[in-house]
Structures are given as structure tokens and as C-alpha cells.
Amino acid sequence: MFSQTSKEVSYSATNGRAYITFERPEKRNALTYEMFNQMMAYIRQAEEDDDVRIIIFRAEGDHFSAGHDLSQVGKEYGFDPSGKGRRPSQRARLHWDKHHIEQFRNICFCVKPTLGLIKGYCVGAGLHLIEACDFAIADETAKIGHPEQKMGLAGAAYMTTWNIVASGPKKAREILMLGDILTPAAAMDAGFVNKVVPRGELDSAGEEWAEKIVRLPRDAVAFGKAAFHLAYDSLGMNTQFVQGYVMHALSTNIRFEEDEMNFMREKRDKGVAAAAKDREDRYKNPSE
């Protein structure tokens, strides 16, 4: 057995399984960019270990991931927190988004099968990660969706093509534009997860599936993954990793009018928590 911990993501490998575990429960496992970089290093480590047959993404605490750490959002482009500096250049936006979407591409095109175990919140970047995985199992506490789309994206997502293929164009548009949170059953109907299990049975359900995969021949699994990658290419799904970063870079440069919710301005003036609350309050159903 091999184990390694770095900051807020840990890695261990045993019995044909590699576990990448988020260890930031006090922040609902919100993902920092440093965590993404470490995750990529662990994926490469698992790919190079011939004893690893499957990579399992899991999390400590009650939530898989609340998405990107919103305290970092904007800083990756070089925004001046005071709002007085020059706007980030388009080249800075494109360069960063290209780097970041390639991290999701690395998960999608990982040579080993990948399985995500979802509990509690699985939103934003956490859900992008799950979309890039081969399999996903959720327990009945899961809350799944893309509420970050209400920050001014409205469909300019990293994995839009995947969403359309998984859910159909109309359902994908609904999920991305409205940004609603799906129940586990609705998420399974929309193609986000393979299976829903009772609370407390998530780990055992993951181990059951992992054991089935571990028993398969290594070469057969490798060819199976390669076949899927070829199929993605024939369906044109690989283009999402180009259009995704271009559209995301453009969408983060939209002009907000005075009567519109500007998350970055609210974050600057009120802080992350208050800005997030204002965002959700703005889009609440009036009947609620």
C-alpha cells in the first residue's frame, strides 16, 4: 500500500485501487487551484503505476465538493481586488482557461477507469470533475448542479458538449441556464450519475464496482478506454476542450448593467459569503 498527502488532497493506492481524496471538509471541499494541480500529479502517478486498475475520487466530510473556491475566482486572471486597476487582457483569460480545461481533459482522457463517489454538494467544478469521470455513484444526500452558471455564464461551460450528449440539448440548456440543484434521482435521469444508494452505503457501493473492474484484464481495460476516446472524437466531443476555454474566457468578460447581478463586484464590496447569498437570493422562485 502506498499513501501520500499534500495540503488538502491525499493519495493512496492499494489492491488495484488509487484513491484521490479531498480533505477540506470545513470548506465543503471547495477546490483551490493548488488542489487541482496536486490532483493532476496524483493522476499521473496512478497512470504510471501498473498495479493501479481504477482511480476513485472521494471526499472527507459530508460533501464531495462545493466547486471552485470562490475566494480565488477572478484572481487567476489577474483582477485587481480593489477594482481600480486595468482589466485583465483577453490573452490572460485565454491562457488560464486553456490550462484549466486541460485539467478536466486529463481526467476525461485518463488511461485508467475513473469513479466518483458523490455525497452532499457536488456543484460547479466538483460536477465538472464528475462529468469527466467514467462512472459516478451518488448517495441520497447528493445535491448536484451548476449554480455557478448564475454568475454570468448561462451556458458557457467547460463540458457543454458532454452535457448535451448526456442529457439531450433541451435538458442540458435547462441545467446550465437555470442553475438549479438536482436531486440524486433527477441527476441519474439526466445522465450525471450511474447509481444512487442509501446514505452510509456509498463507500461499499464504490468498492463493489471497483472490485469488478480490478478483476478485468489490464490490456482489455486499456483498449476499452481507448475505444471510448476514439468514439468521443468521432462524435466531435473533443472540440469541447477548445470551445470550452474560449467561451469561458469570453463569458467572464461580459458587461454587467446596473440592474444586473455582478458577482465579482458583490464579492469585492461584501465578501464571498454575502455575494454567494445575494446570487442565490436573486434567482429564488418568487413563490418560495
PDB file of N, CA and C in Angstrom, residues 100-153:
ATOM      1  N   HIS A 100      -6.710  25.405 -17.464  1.00  0.00           N
ATOM      2  CA  HIS A 100      -7.630  24.781 -16.519  1.00  0.00           C
ATOM      3  C   HIS A 100      -8.497  23.718 -17.190  1.00  0.00           C
ATOM      4  N   ILE A 101      -8.987  23.996 -18.396  1.00  0.00           N
ATOM      5  CA  ILE A 101      -9.836  22.993 -19.046  1.00  0.00           C
ATOM      6  C   ILE A 101      -9.023  21.752 -19.399  1.00  0.00           C
ATOM      7  N   GLU A 102      -7.732  21.910 -19.633  1.00  0.00           N
ATOM      8  CA  GLU A 102      -6.905  20.741 -19.905  1.00  0.00           C
ATOM      9  C   GLU A 102      -6.779  19.840 -18.679  1.00  0.00           C
ATOM     10  N   GLN A 103      -6.997  20.389 -17.495  1.00  0.00           N
ATOM     11  CA  GLN A 103      -7.009  19.547 -16.299  1.00  0.00           C
ATOM     12  C   GLN A 103      -8.229  18.634 -16.296  1.00  0.00           C
ATOM     13  N   PHE A 104      -9.380  19.150 -16.699  1.00  0.00           N
ATOM     14  CA  PHE A 104     -10.562  18.290 -16.828  1.00  0.00           C
ATOM     15  C   PHE A 104     -10.382  17.305 -17.980  1.00  0.00           C
ATOM     16  N   ARG A 105      -9.730  17.754 -19.041  1.00  0.00           N
ATOM     17  CA  ARG A 105      -9.456  16.858 -20.158  1.00  0.00           C
ATOM     18  C   ARG A 105      -8.561  15.705 -19.709  1.00  0.00           C
ATOM     19  N   ASN A 106      -7.604  15.985 -18.836  1.00  0.00           N
ATOM     20  CA  ASN A 106      -6.720  14.934 -18.327  1.00  0.00           C
ATOM     21  C   ASN A 106      -7.501  13.860 -17.579  1.00  0.00           C
ATOM     22  N   ILE A 107      -8.552  14.274 -16.878  1.00  0.00           N
ATOM     23  CA  ILE A 107      -9.391  13.303 -16.178  1.00  0.00           C
ATOM     24  C   ILE A 107     -10.197  12.500 -17.199  1.00  0.00           C
ATOM     25  N   CYS A 108     -10.792  13.211 -18.151  1.00  0.00           N
ATOM     26  CA  CYS A 108     -11.618  12.556 -19.169  1.00  0.00           C
ATOM     27  C   CYS A 108     -10.809  11.546 -19.979  1.00  0.00           C
ATOM     28  N   PHE A 109      -9.550  11.876 -20.282  1.00  0.00           N
ATOM     29  CA  PHE A 109      -8.716  11.021 -21.119  1.00  0.00           C
ATOM     30  C   PHE A 109      -7.684  10.235 -20.309  1.00  0.00           C
ATOM     31  N   CYS A 110      -7.918  10.113 -19.025  1.00  0.00           N
ATOM     32  CA  CYS A 110      -7.065   9.274 -18.179  1.00  0.00           C
ATOM     33  C   CYS A 110      -7.071   7.846 -18.725  1.00  0.00           C
ATOM     34  N   VAL A 111      -5.918   7.190 -18.691  1.00  0.00           N
ATOM     35  CA  VAL A 111      -5.836   5.840 -19.258  1.00  0.00           C
ATOM     36  C   VAL A 111      -6.411   4.782 -18.316  1.00  0.00           C
ATOM     37  N   LYS A 112      -6.667   5.158 -17.076  1.00  0.00           N
ATOM     38  CA  LYS A 112      -7.277   4.229 -16.122  1.00  0.00           C
ATOM     39  C   LYS A 112      -8.747   4.601 -15.918  1.00  0.00           C
ATOM     40  N   PRO A 113      -9.628   3.647 -15.676  1.00  0.00           N
ATOM     41  CA  PRO A 113     -11.014   3.972 -15.360  1.00  0.00           C
ATOM     42  C   PRO A 113     -11.104   4.859 -14.126  1.00  0.00           C
ATOM     43  N   THR A 114     -12.067   5.759 -14.122  1.00  0.00           N
ATOM     44  CA  THR A 114     -12.241   6.697 -13.016  1.00  0.00           C
ATOM     45  C   THR A 114     -13.663   6.611 -12.472  1.00  0.00           C
ATOM     46  N   LEU A 115     -13.777   6.708 -11.165  1.00  0.00           N
ATOM     47  CA  LEU A 115     -15.066   6.601 -10.472  1.00  0.00           C
ATOM     48  C   LEU A 115     -15.165   7.705  -9.428  1.00  0.00           C
ATOM     49  N   GLY A 116     -16.256   8.459  -9.463  1.00  0.00           N
ATOM     50  CA  GLY A 116     -16.503   9.488  -8.461  1.00  0.00           C
ATOM     51  C   GLY A 116     -17.589   9.059  -7.494  1.00  0.00           C
ATOM     52  N   LEU A 117     -17.354   9.286  -6.207  1.00  0.00           N
ATOM     53  CA  LEU A 117     -18.321   8.944  -5.159  1.00  0.00           C
ATOM     54  C   LEU A 117     -18.894  10.234  -4.587  1.00  0.00           C
ATOM     55  N   ILE A 118     -20.183  10.476  -4.849  1.00  0.00           N
ATOM     56  CA  ILE A 118     -20.796  11.768  -4.564  1.00  0.00           C
ATOM     57  C   ILE A 118     -21.685  11.701  -3.325  1.00  0.00           C
ATOM     58  N   LYS A 119     -21.468  12.667  -2.451  1.00  0.00           N
ATOM     59  CA  LYS A 119     -22.362  12.879  -1.310  1.00  0.00           C
ATOM     60  C   LYS A 119     -22.470  14.379  -1.074  1.00  0.00           C
ATOM     61  N   GLY A 120     -23.582  14.824  -0.533  1.00  0.00           N
ATOM     62  CA  GLY A 120     -23.740  16.247  -0.270  1.00  0.00           C
ATOM     63  C   GLY A 120     -23.587  17.059  -1.537  1.00  0.00           C
ATOM     64  N   TYR A 121     -23.020  18.257  -1.382  1.00  0.00           N
ATOM     65  CA  TYR A 121     -22.875  19.135  -2.536  1.00  0.00           C
ATOM     66  C   TYR A 121     -21.843  18.602  -3.524  1.00  0.00           C
ATOM     67  N   CYS A 122     -22.253  18.575  -4.774  1.00  0.00           N
ATOM     68  CA  CYS A 122     -21.364  18.275  -5.906  1.00  0.00           C
ATOM     69  C   CYS A 122     -21.770  19.256  -6.993  1.00  0.00           C
ATOM     70  N   VAL A 123     -21.156  20.427  -6.957  1.00  0.00           N
ATOM     71  CA  VAL A 123     -21.576  21.511  -7.839  1.00  0.00           C
ATOM     72  C   VAL A 123     -20.358  22.151  -8.501  1.00  0.00           C
ATOM     73  N   GLY A 124     -20.624  22.932  -9.544  1.00  0.00           N
ATOM     74  CA  GLY A 124     -19.563  23.679 -10.196  1.00  0.00           C
ATOM     75  C   GLY A 124     -18.426  22.797 -10.652  1.00  0.00           C
ATOM     76  N   ALA A 125     -17.215  23.162 -10.254  1.00  0.00           N
ATOM     77  CA  ALA A 125     -16.025  22.410 -10.657  1.00  0.00           C
ATOM     78  C   ALA A 125     -16.065  20.976 -10.144  1.00  0.00           C
ATOM     79  N   GLY A 126     -16.712  20.758  -9.000  1.00  0.00           N
ATOM     80  CA  GLY A 126     -16.858  19.395  -8.498  1.00  0.00           C
ATOM     81  C   GLY A 126     -17.664  18.542  -9.449  1.00  0.00           C
ATOM     82  N   LEU A 127     -18.696  19.141 -10.050  1.00  0.00           N
ATOM     83  CA  LEU A 127     -19.510  18.404 -11.009  1.00  0.00           C
ATOM     84  C   LEU A 127     -18.787  18.259 -12.346  1.00  0.00           C
ATOM     85  N   HIS A 128     -18.011  19.262 -12.754  1.00  0.00           N
ATOM     86  CA  HIS A 128     -17.191  19.105 -13.955  1.00  0.00           C
ATOM     87  C   HIS A 128     -16.273  17.893 -13.820  1.00  0.00           C
ATOM     88  N   LEU A 129     -15.709  17.720 -12.642  1.00  0.00           N
ATOM     89  CA  LEU A 129     -14.834  16.568 -12.400  1.00  0.00           C
ATOM     90  C   LEU A 129     -15.615  15.269 -12.579  1.00  0.00           C
ATOM     91  N   ILE A 130     -16.811  15.214 -12.011  1.00  0.00           N
ATOM     92  CA  ILE A 130     -17.647  14.020 -12.130  1.00  0.00           C
ATOM     93  C   ILE A 130     -18.034  13.774 -13.588  1.00  0.00           C
ATOM     94  N   GLU A 131     -18.337  14.836 -14.329  1.00  0.00           N
ATOM     95  CA  GLU A 131     -18.683  14.698 -15.741  1.00  0.00           C
ATOM     96  C   GLU A 131     -17.529  14.090 -16.537  1.00  0.00           C
ATOM     97  N   ALA A 132     -16.305  14.386 -16.105  1.00  0.00           N
ATOM     98  CA  ALA A 132     -15.125  13.858 -16.792  1.00  0.00           C
ATOM     99  C   ALA A 132     -14.809  12.424 -16.396  1.00  0.00           C
ATOM    100  N   CYS A 133     -15.394  11.945 -15.295  1.00  0.00           N
ATOM    101  CA  CYS A 133     -15.146  10.566 -14.848  1.00  0.00           C
ATOM    102  C   CYS A 133     -15.921   9.564 -15.700  1.00  0.00           C
ATOM    103  N   ASP A 134     -15.449   8.322 -15.679  1.00  0.00           N
ATOM    104  CA  ASP A 134     -16.148   7.254 -16.389  1.00  0.00           C
ATOM    105  C   ASP A 134     -17.432   6.843 -15.690  1.00  0.00           C
ATOM    106  N   PHE A 135     -17.395   6.813 -14.365  1.00  0.00           N
ATOM    107  CA  PHE A 135     -18.544   6.356 -13.570  1.00  0.00           C
ATOM    108  C   PHE A 135     -18.759   7.300 -12.399  1.00  0.00           C
ATOM    109  N   ALA A 136     -19.991   7.337 -11.912  1.00  0.00           N
ATOM    110  CA  ALA A 136     -20.300   8.111 -10.717  1.00  0.00           C
ATOM    111  C   ALA A 136     -21.420   7.423  -9.952  1.00  0.00           C
ATOM    112  N   ILE A 137     -21.214   7.307  -8.657  1.00  0.00           N
ATOM    113  CA  ILE A 137     -22.246   6.779  -7.755  1.00  0.00           C
ATOM    114  C   ILE A 137     -22.546   7.869  -6.732  1.00  0.00           C
ATOM    115  N   ALA A 138     -23.812   8.119  -6.481  1.00  0.00           N
ATOM    116  CA  ALA A 138     -24.226   9.130  -5.512  1.00  0.00           C
ATOM    117  C   ALA A 138     -25.028   8.481  -4.397  1.00  0.00           C
ATOM    118  N   ASP A 139     -24.948   9.081  -3.214  1.00  0.00           N
ATOM    119  CA  ASP A 139     -25.865   8.625  -2.170  1.00  0.00           C
ATOM    120  C   ASP A 139     -27.043   9.595  -2.104  1.00  0.00           C
ATOM    121  N   GLU A 140     -28.002   9.291  -1.247  1.00  0.00           N
ATOM    122  CA  GLU A 140     -29.261  10.034  -1.245  1.00  0.00           C
ATOM    123  C   GLU A 140     -29.132  11.452  -0.697  1.00  0.00           C
ATOM    124  N   THR A 141     -27.956  11.821  -0.174  1.00  0.00           N
ATOM    125  CA  THR A 141     -27.754  13.189   0.314  1.00  0.00           C
ATOM    126  C   THR A 141     -27.251  14.126  -0.780  1.00  0.00           C
ATOM    127  N   ALA A 142     -26.944  13.605  -1.967  1.00  0.00           N
ATOM    128  CA  ALA A 142     -26.288  14.390  -3.011  1.00  0.00           C
ATOM    129  C   ALA A 142     -27.150  15.550  -3.502  1.00  0.00           C
ATOM    130  N   LYS A 143     -26.478  16.686  -3.722  1.00  0.00           N
ATOM    131  CA  LYS A 143     -27.088  17.888  -4.300  1.00  0.00           C
ATOM    132  C   LYS A 143     -26.208  18.272  -5.479  1.00  0.00           C
ATOM    133  N   ILE A 144     -26.723  18.104  -6.688  1.00  0.00           N
ATOM    134  CA  ILE A 144     -25.900  18.137  -7.894  1.00  0.00           C
ATOM    135  C   ILE A 144     -26.377  19.227  -8.840  1.00  0.00           C
ATOM    136  N   GLY A 145     -25.443  20.039  -9.344  1.00  0.00           N
ATOM    137  CA  GLY A 145     -25.850  21.067 -10.301  1.00  0.00           C
ATOM    138  C   GLY A 145     -24.740  22.036 -10.639  1.00  0.00           C
ATOM    139  N   HIS A 146     -25.098  23.010 -11.461  1.00  0.00           N
ATOM    140  CA  HIS A 146     -24.154  24.044 -11.894  1.00  0.00           C
ATOM    141  C   HIS A 146     -24.680  25.432 -11.522  1.00  0.00           C
ATOM    142  N   PRO A 147     -24.806  25.726 -10.228  1.00  0.00           N
ATOM    143  CA  PRO A 147     -25.299  27.052  -9.823  1.00  0.00           C
ATOM    144  C   PRO A 147     -24.352  28.181 -10.202  1.00  0.00           C
ATOM    145  N   GLU A 148     -23.083  27.855 -10.482  1.00  0.00           N
ATOM    146  CA  GLU A 148     -22.125  28.892 -10.886  1.00  0.00           C
ATOM    147  C   GLU A 148     -22.532  29.559 -12.199  1.00  0.00           C
ATOM    148  N   GLN A 149     -23.422  28.892 -12.953  1.00  0.00           N
ATOM    149  CA  GLN A 149     -23.874  29.471 -14.210  1.00  0.00           C
ATOM    150  C   GLN A 149     -24.634  30.779 -13.981  1.00  0.00           C
ATOM    151  N   LYS A 150     -25.141  30.977 -12.762  1.00  0.00           N
ATOM    152  CA  LYS A 150     -25.861  32.210 -12.443  1.00  0.00           C
ATOM    153  C   LYS A 150     -24.923  33.372 -12.151  1.00  0.00           C
ATOM    154  N   MET A 151     -23.613  33.137 -12.247  1.00  0.00           N
ATOM    155  CA  MET A 151     -22.635  34.206 -12.058  1.00  0.00           C
ATOM    156  C   MET A 151     -22.381  34.972 -13.345  1.00  0.00           C
ATOM    157  N   GLY A 152     -23.066  34.601 -14.422  1.00  0.00           N
ATOM    158  CA  GLY A 152     -22.921  35.326 -15.673  1.00  0.00           C
ATOM    159  C   GLY A 152     -22.433  34.477 -16.813  1.00  0.00           C
ATOM    160  N   LEU A 153     -22.538  33.161 -16.688  1.00  0.00           N
ATOM    161  CA  LEU A 153     -22.071  32.263 -17.740  1.00  0.00           C
ATOM    162  C   LEU A 153     -23.228  31.799 -18.616  1.00  0.00           C
TER     163      LEU A 153
END
